[in-house]
Amino acid sequence: MISETEIKLALGNTNKEDFISACLKQFPKLIRSQSFQRDTYYDTLDMQLQSRDFVVRVRENNGMAYVALKSPRIYISEFVQKRIELEFIVDNVENIINQIHSQDLQPIAIIEKKRITLKEQDFVIEVDELPFIGSFVEIEAKSADKVDEIYESLHVENLEKIKRNYGELLDEKLNELGLPLRPNLRATFLDKE
């Protein structure tokens, strides 16, 4: 998908499996899969990309690697955002990392997550668990109307709507805990222990 349109919700005290069961009950055609993702974000040392809301990310996911380039976010409603996202499968991770480094970009954050994906033909619901900050839901579709339709169908008005991305949420939490921030941000499950 060349662009992503999504809303993010904090699961808070809601049980993850109960939420997933409710999704499957509401949308019985959803296909469930799960993955473990390790994302490395790249930027200049003075954070020029982040300051303009651009993202360069390399994701390792179940033995595969992907590079993603994301444009700045545009909010098309108070909490539904849209941005251009170009993502490519990478055959040689070392080669792409060397190319990224040749552009004066360095790793500034490493973030792991456990993801459960519930996918139907025209939308995706992703349930993510991250170290330090907990579990979240992302509802993604091709249009804001479809995102709103799924959101309303799930009756999740009790869940907090989130505008910030995981990196921004982690910046806040790790700062609160006195742990390193970018360019040395590490949010892995091992680091949390």
mmCIF file of C-alpha atoms in Angstrom:
data_model
loop_
_atom_site.group_PDB
_atom_site.id
_atom_site.type_symbol
_atom_site.label_atom_id
_atom_site.label_comp_id
_atom_site.label_asym_id
_atom_site.label_seq_id
_atom_site.Cartn_x
_atom_site.Cartn_y
_atom_site.Cartn_z
ATOM 1 C CA MET A 1 0.000 0.000 0.000
ATOM 2 C CA ILE A 2 1.616 3.289 -1.073
ATOM 3 C CA SER A 3 -0.119 5.176 1.704
ATOM 4 C CA GLU A 4 -1.329 4.196 5.114
ATOM 5 C CA THR A 5 -4.449 5.581 6.728
ATOM 6 C CA GLU A 6 -4.807 4.529 10.331
ATOM 7 C CA ILE A 7 -5.886 5.202 13.858
ATOM 8 C CA LYS A 8 -3.945 4.068 16.936
ATOM 9 C CA LEU A 9 -5.561 3.097 20.242
ATOM 10 C CA ALA A 10 -4.015 2.195 23.600
ATOM 11 C CA LEU A 11 -5.321 -1.130 24.892
ATOM 12 C CA GLY A 12 -4.682 -0.039 28.485
ATOM 13 C CA ASN A 13 -6.276 -2.533 30.869
ATOM 14 C CA THR A 14 -8.232 -4.291 28.112
ATOM 15 C CA ASN A 15 -7.167 -7.926 27.779
ATOM 16 C CA LYS A 16 -5.445 -8.438 24.424
ATOM 17 C CA GLU A 17 -6.988 -11.872 23.751
ATOM 18 C CA ASP A 18 -10.476 -10.621 24.673
ATOM 19 C CA PHE A 19 -10.052 -7.761 22.206
ATOM 20 C CA ILE A 20 -8.874 -10.147 19.469
ATOM 21 C CA SER A 21 -11.826 -12.468 20.148
ATOM 22 C CA ALA A 22 -14.220 -9.520 19.826
ATOM 23 C CA CYS A 23 -12.619 -8.583 16.488
ATOM 24 C CA LEU A 24 -12.950 -12.135 15.181
ATOM 25 C CA LYS A 25 -16.576 -12.274 16.318
ATOM 26 C CA GLN A 26 -17.390 -8.964 14.592
ATOM 27 C CA PHE A 27 -15.413 -9.835 11.442
ATOM 28 C CA PRO A 28 -15.331 -13.649 11.099
ATOM 29 C CA LYS A 29 -13.341 -13.540 7.816
ATOM 30 C CA LEU A 30 -10.291 -12.014 9.495
ATOM 31 C CA ILE A 31 -7.112 -14.036 9.036
ATOM 32 C CA ARG A 32 -4.861 -14.079 12.111
ATOM 33 C CA SER A 33 -1.075 -14.172 12.002
ATOM 34 C CA GLN A 34 1.650 -13.138 14.398
ATOM 35 C CA SER A 35 5.183 -11.894 14.153
ATOM 36 C CA PHE A 36 8.107 -10.608 16.144
ATOM 37 C CA GLN A 37 9.505 -7.395 14.694
ATOM 38 C CA ARG A 38 12.731 -5.566 15.334
ATOM 39 C CA ASP A 39 12.792 -2.079 13.824
ATOM 40 C CA THR A 40 15.932 0.004 13.441
ATOM 41 C CA TYR A 41 15.314 3.679 12.691
ATOM 42 C CA TYR A 42 17.907 5.809 10.920
ATOM 43 C CA ASP A 43 18.506 9.547 10.977
ATOM 44 C CA THR A 44 21.284 12.096 10.992
ATOM 45 C CA LEU A 45 22.892 12.593 14.393
ATOM 46 C CA ASP A 46 21.158 15.969 14.683
ATOM 47 C CA MET A 47 17.802 14.279 13.888
ATOM 48 C CA GLN A 48 17.011 16.152 10.660
ATOM 49 C CA LEU A 49 14.543 13.487 9.454
ATOM 50 C CA GLN A 50 12.667 13.238 12.750
ATOM 51 C CA SER A 51 12.373 17.024 12.958
ATOM 52 C CA ARG A 52 10.497 16.900 9.623
ATOM 53 C CA ASP A 53 8.525 13.723 10.521
ATOM 54 C CA PHE A 54 10.262 11.580 7.871
ATOM 55 C CA VAL A 55 11.067 7.954 8.681
ATOM 56 C CA VAL A 56 13.737 5.577 7.383
ATOM 57 C CA ARG A 57 13.296 2.149 8.952
ATOM 58 C CA VAL A 58 14.741 -1.330 8.497
ATOM 59 C CA ARG A 59 12.434 -4.033 9.861
ATOM 60 C CA GLU A 60 13.462 -7.590 10.595
ATOM 61 C CA ASN A 61 10.345 -9.733 10.750
ATOM 62 C CA ASN A 62 10.308 -13.539 11.027
ATOM 63 C CA GLY A 63 13.507 -13.979 9.009
ATOM 64 C CA MET A 64 12.633 -11.352 6.373
ATOM 65 C CA ALA A 65 13.935 -7.790 6.101
ATOM 66 C CA TYR A 66 12.150 -4.696 4.804
ATOM 67 C CA VAL A 67 13.184 -1.090 4.315
ATOM 68 C CA ALA A 68 10.499 1.572 4.691
ATOM 69 C CA LEU A 69 10.457 5.250 3.809
ATOM 70 C CA LYS A 70 7.618 7.293 5.295
ATOM 71 C CA SER A 71 6.534 10.843 4.592
ATOM 72 C CA PRO A 72 5.299 13.265 7.266
ATOM 73 C CA ARG A 73 1.922 12.470 8.816
ATOM 74 C CA ILE A 74 -1.174 14.348 7.763
ATOM 75 C CA TYR A 75 -4.153 14.234 10.106
ATOM 76 C CA ILE A 76 -7.350 13.898 8.098
ATOM 77 C CA SER A 77 -9.428 13.938 11.255
ATOM 78 C CA GLU A 78 -8.463 14.503 14.868
ATOM 79 C CA PHE A 79 -6.923 11.044 15.294
ATOM 80 C CA VAL A 80 -6.884 9.422 11.827
ATOM 81 C CA GLN A 81 -3.593 9.968 10.073
ATOM 82 C CA LYS A 82 -2.381 9.389 6.547
ATOM 83 C CA ARG A 83 1.127 9.288 5.136
ATOM 84 C CA ILE A 84 2.962 7.929 2.141
ATOM 85 C CA GLU A 85 4.758 4.708 2.992
ATOM 86 C CA LEU A 86 7.075 2.921 0.590
ATOM 87 C CA GLU A 87 8.222 -0.486 1.837
ATOM 88 C CA PHE A 88 10.499 -2.919 0.024
ATOM 89 C CA ILE A 89 11.698 -6.443 0.771
ATOM 90 C CA VAL A 90 15.470 -6.476 1.136
ATOM 91 C CA ASP A 91 17.495 -9.492 0.015
ATOM 92 C CA ASN A 92 20.778 -8.313 1.495
ATOM 93 C CA VAL A 93 20.342 -6.449 4.783
ATOM 94 C CA GLU A 94 24.041 -5.597 5.112
ATOM 95 C CA ASN A 95 24.026 -4.022 1.660
ATOM 96 C CA ILE A 96 21.018 -1.794 2.375
ATOM 97 C CA ILE A 97 22.453 -0.767 5.760
ATOM 98 C CA ASN A 98 25.713 0.191 4.055
ATOM 99 C CA GLN A 99 23.742 2.282 1.547
ATOM 100 C CA ILE A 100 21.837 3.979 4.372
ATOM 101 C CA HIS A 101 25.118 4.743 6.157
ATOM 102 C CA SER A 102 26.529 6.202 2.921
ATOM 103 C CA GLN A 103 23.778 8.845 3.158
ATOM 104 C CA ASP A 104 25.137 9.936 6.565
ATOM 105 C CA LEU A 105 22.290 8.194 8.392
ATOM 106 C CA GLN A 106 22.979 6.324 11.614
ATOM 107 C CA PRO A 107 20.824 4.010 13.742
ATOM 108 C CA ILE A 108 19.065 6.205 16.297
ATOM 109 C CA ALA A 109 16.507 3.778 17.747
ATOM 110 C CA ILE A 110 15.910 0.044 17.998
ATOM 111 C CA ILE A 111 12.353 -0.959 18.853
ATOM 112 C CA GLU A 112 10.945 -4.470 19.175
ATOM 113 C CA LYS A 113 7.318 -5.481 19.132
ATOM 114 C CA LYS A 114 5.171 -8.565 19.198
ATOM 115 C CA ARG A 115 2.425 -8.129 16.608
ATOM 116 C CA ILE A 116 -0.813 -9.987 15.996
ATOM 117 C CA THR A 117 -2.279 -9.109 12.614
ATOM 118 C CA LEU A 118 -5.948 -9.571 11.801
ATOM 119 C CA LYS A 119 -6.394 -9.033 8.083
ATOM 120 C CA GLU A 120 -9.338 -8.876 5.746
ATOM 121 C CA GLN A 121 -9.344 -7.864 2.094
ATOM 122 C CA ASP A 122 -9.731 -4.110 2.624
ATOM 123 C CA PHE A 123 -8.502 -3.477 6.180
ATOM 124 C CA VAL A 124 -6.046 -4.626 8.829
ATOM 125 C CA ILE A 125 -6.226 -4.594 12.616
ATOM 126 C CA GLU A 126 -2.831 -4.914 14.292
ATOM 127 C CA VAL A 127 -2.399 -5.584 17.993
ATOM 128 C CA ASP A 128 1.105 -4.627 19.127
ATOM 129 C CA GLU A 129 2.895 -5.248 22.409
ATOM 130 C CA LEU A 130 5.988 -3.130 23.036
ATOM 131 C CA PRO A 131 8.443 -3.069 25.916
ATOM 132 C CA PHE A 132 7.996 -0.267 28.451
ATOM 133 C CA ILE A 133 4.764 1.180 26.966
ATOM 134 C CA GLY A 134 2.325 -1.749 26.711
ATOM 135 C CA SER A 135 -0.168 -2.809 24.043
ATOM 136 C CA PHE A 136 -1.810 -0.862 21.243
ATOM 137 C CA VAL A 137 -4.211 -1.379 18.354
ATOM 138 C CA GLU A 138 -3.821 0.076 14.876
ATOM 139 C CA ILE A 139 -6.760 0.009 12.474
ATOM 140 C CA GLU A 140 -5.520 0.562 8.923
ATOM 141 C CA ALA A 141 -7.467 0.832 5.663
ATOM 142 C CA LYS A 142 -7.297 2.642 2.336
ATOM 143 C CA SER A 143 -9.627 5.436 3.422
ATOM 144 C CA ALA A 144 -10.531 7.366 6.555
ATOM 145 C CA ASP A 145 -14.172 6.365 6.066
ATOM 146 C CA LYS A 146 -13.227 2.682 6.213
ATOM 147 C CA VAL A 147 -11.062 3.249 9.298
ATOM 148 C CA ASP A 148 -13.998 5.025 10.977
ATOM 149 C CA GLU A 149 -16.376 2.214 9.954
ATOM 150 C CA ILE A 150 -14.160 -0.485 11.504
ATOM 151 C CA TYR A 151 -13.566 1.612 14.632
ATOM 152 C CA GLU A 152 -17.310 2.117 15.137
ATOM 153 C CA SER A 153 -18.099 -1.558 14.451
ATOM 154 C CA LEU A 154 -15.679 -2.666 17.183
ATOM 155 C CA HIS A 155 -17.317 -0.457 19.867
ATOM 156 C CA VAL A 156 -13.952 0.545 21.329
ATOM 157 C CA GLU A 157 -14.852 4.068 22.389
ATOM 158 C CA ASN A 158 -13.413 3.243 25.835
ATOM 159 C CA LEU A 159 -9.900 2.878 24.382
ATOM 160 C CA GLU A 160 -7.713 5.986 24.352
ATOM 161 C CA LYS A 161 -6.987 7.390 20.883
ATOM 162 C CA ILE A 162 -3.283 8.071 20.364
ATOM 163 C CA LYS A 163 -1.758 10.645 17.996
ATOM 164 C CA ARG A 164 1.903 9.898 18.652
ATOM 165 C CA ASN A 165 3.891 7.079 17.077
ATOM 166 C CA TYR A 166 5.663 4.370 19.076
ATOM 167 C CA GLY A 167 8.991 6.206 18.963
ATOM 168 C CA GLU A 168 7.441 9.335 20.445
ATOM 169 C CA LEU A 169 5.667 7.317 23.150
ATOM 170 C CA LEU A 170 8.922 5.531 23.967
ATOM 171 C CA ASP A 171 10.850 8.827 24.069
ATOM 172 C CA GLU A 172 8.476 10.039 26.766
ATOM 173 C CA LYS A 173 8.498 6.804 28.800
ATOM 174 C CA LEU A 174 12.260 6.217 28.618
ATOM 175 C CA ASN A 175 12.893 9.845 29.577
ATOM 176 C CA GLU A 176 10.626 9.306 32.585
ATOM 177 C CA LEU A 177 12.623 6.153 33.493
ATOM 178 C CA GLY A 178 15.975 7.900 32.997
ATOM 179 C CA LEU A 179 16.976 5.554 30.160
ATOM 180 C CA PRO A 180 18.859 6.614 26.993
ATOM 181 C CA LEU A 181 16.936 8.455 24.277
ATOM 182 C CA ARG A 182 17.759 8.956 20.606
ATOM 183 C CA PRO A 183 20.301 8.497 19.162
ATOM 184 C CA ASN A 184 20.716 5.585 21.604
ATOM 185 C CA LEU A 185 17.099 4.575 22.199
ATOM 186 C CA ARG A 186 16.687 0.846 22.775
ATOM 187 C CA ALA A 187 13.292 -0.636 23.507
ATOM 188 C CA THR A 188 13.795 -4.375 23.328
ATOM 189 C CA PHE A 189 12.174 -7.002 25.503
ATOM 190 C CA LEU A 190 15.610 -7.944 26.854
ATOM 191 C CA ASP A 191 16.325 -4.281 27.776
ATOM 192 C CA LYS A 192 13.074 -4.160 29.747
ATOM 193 C CA GLU A 193 14.125 -7.002 32.057
#
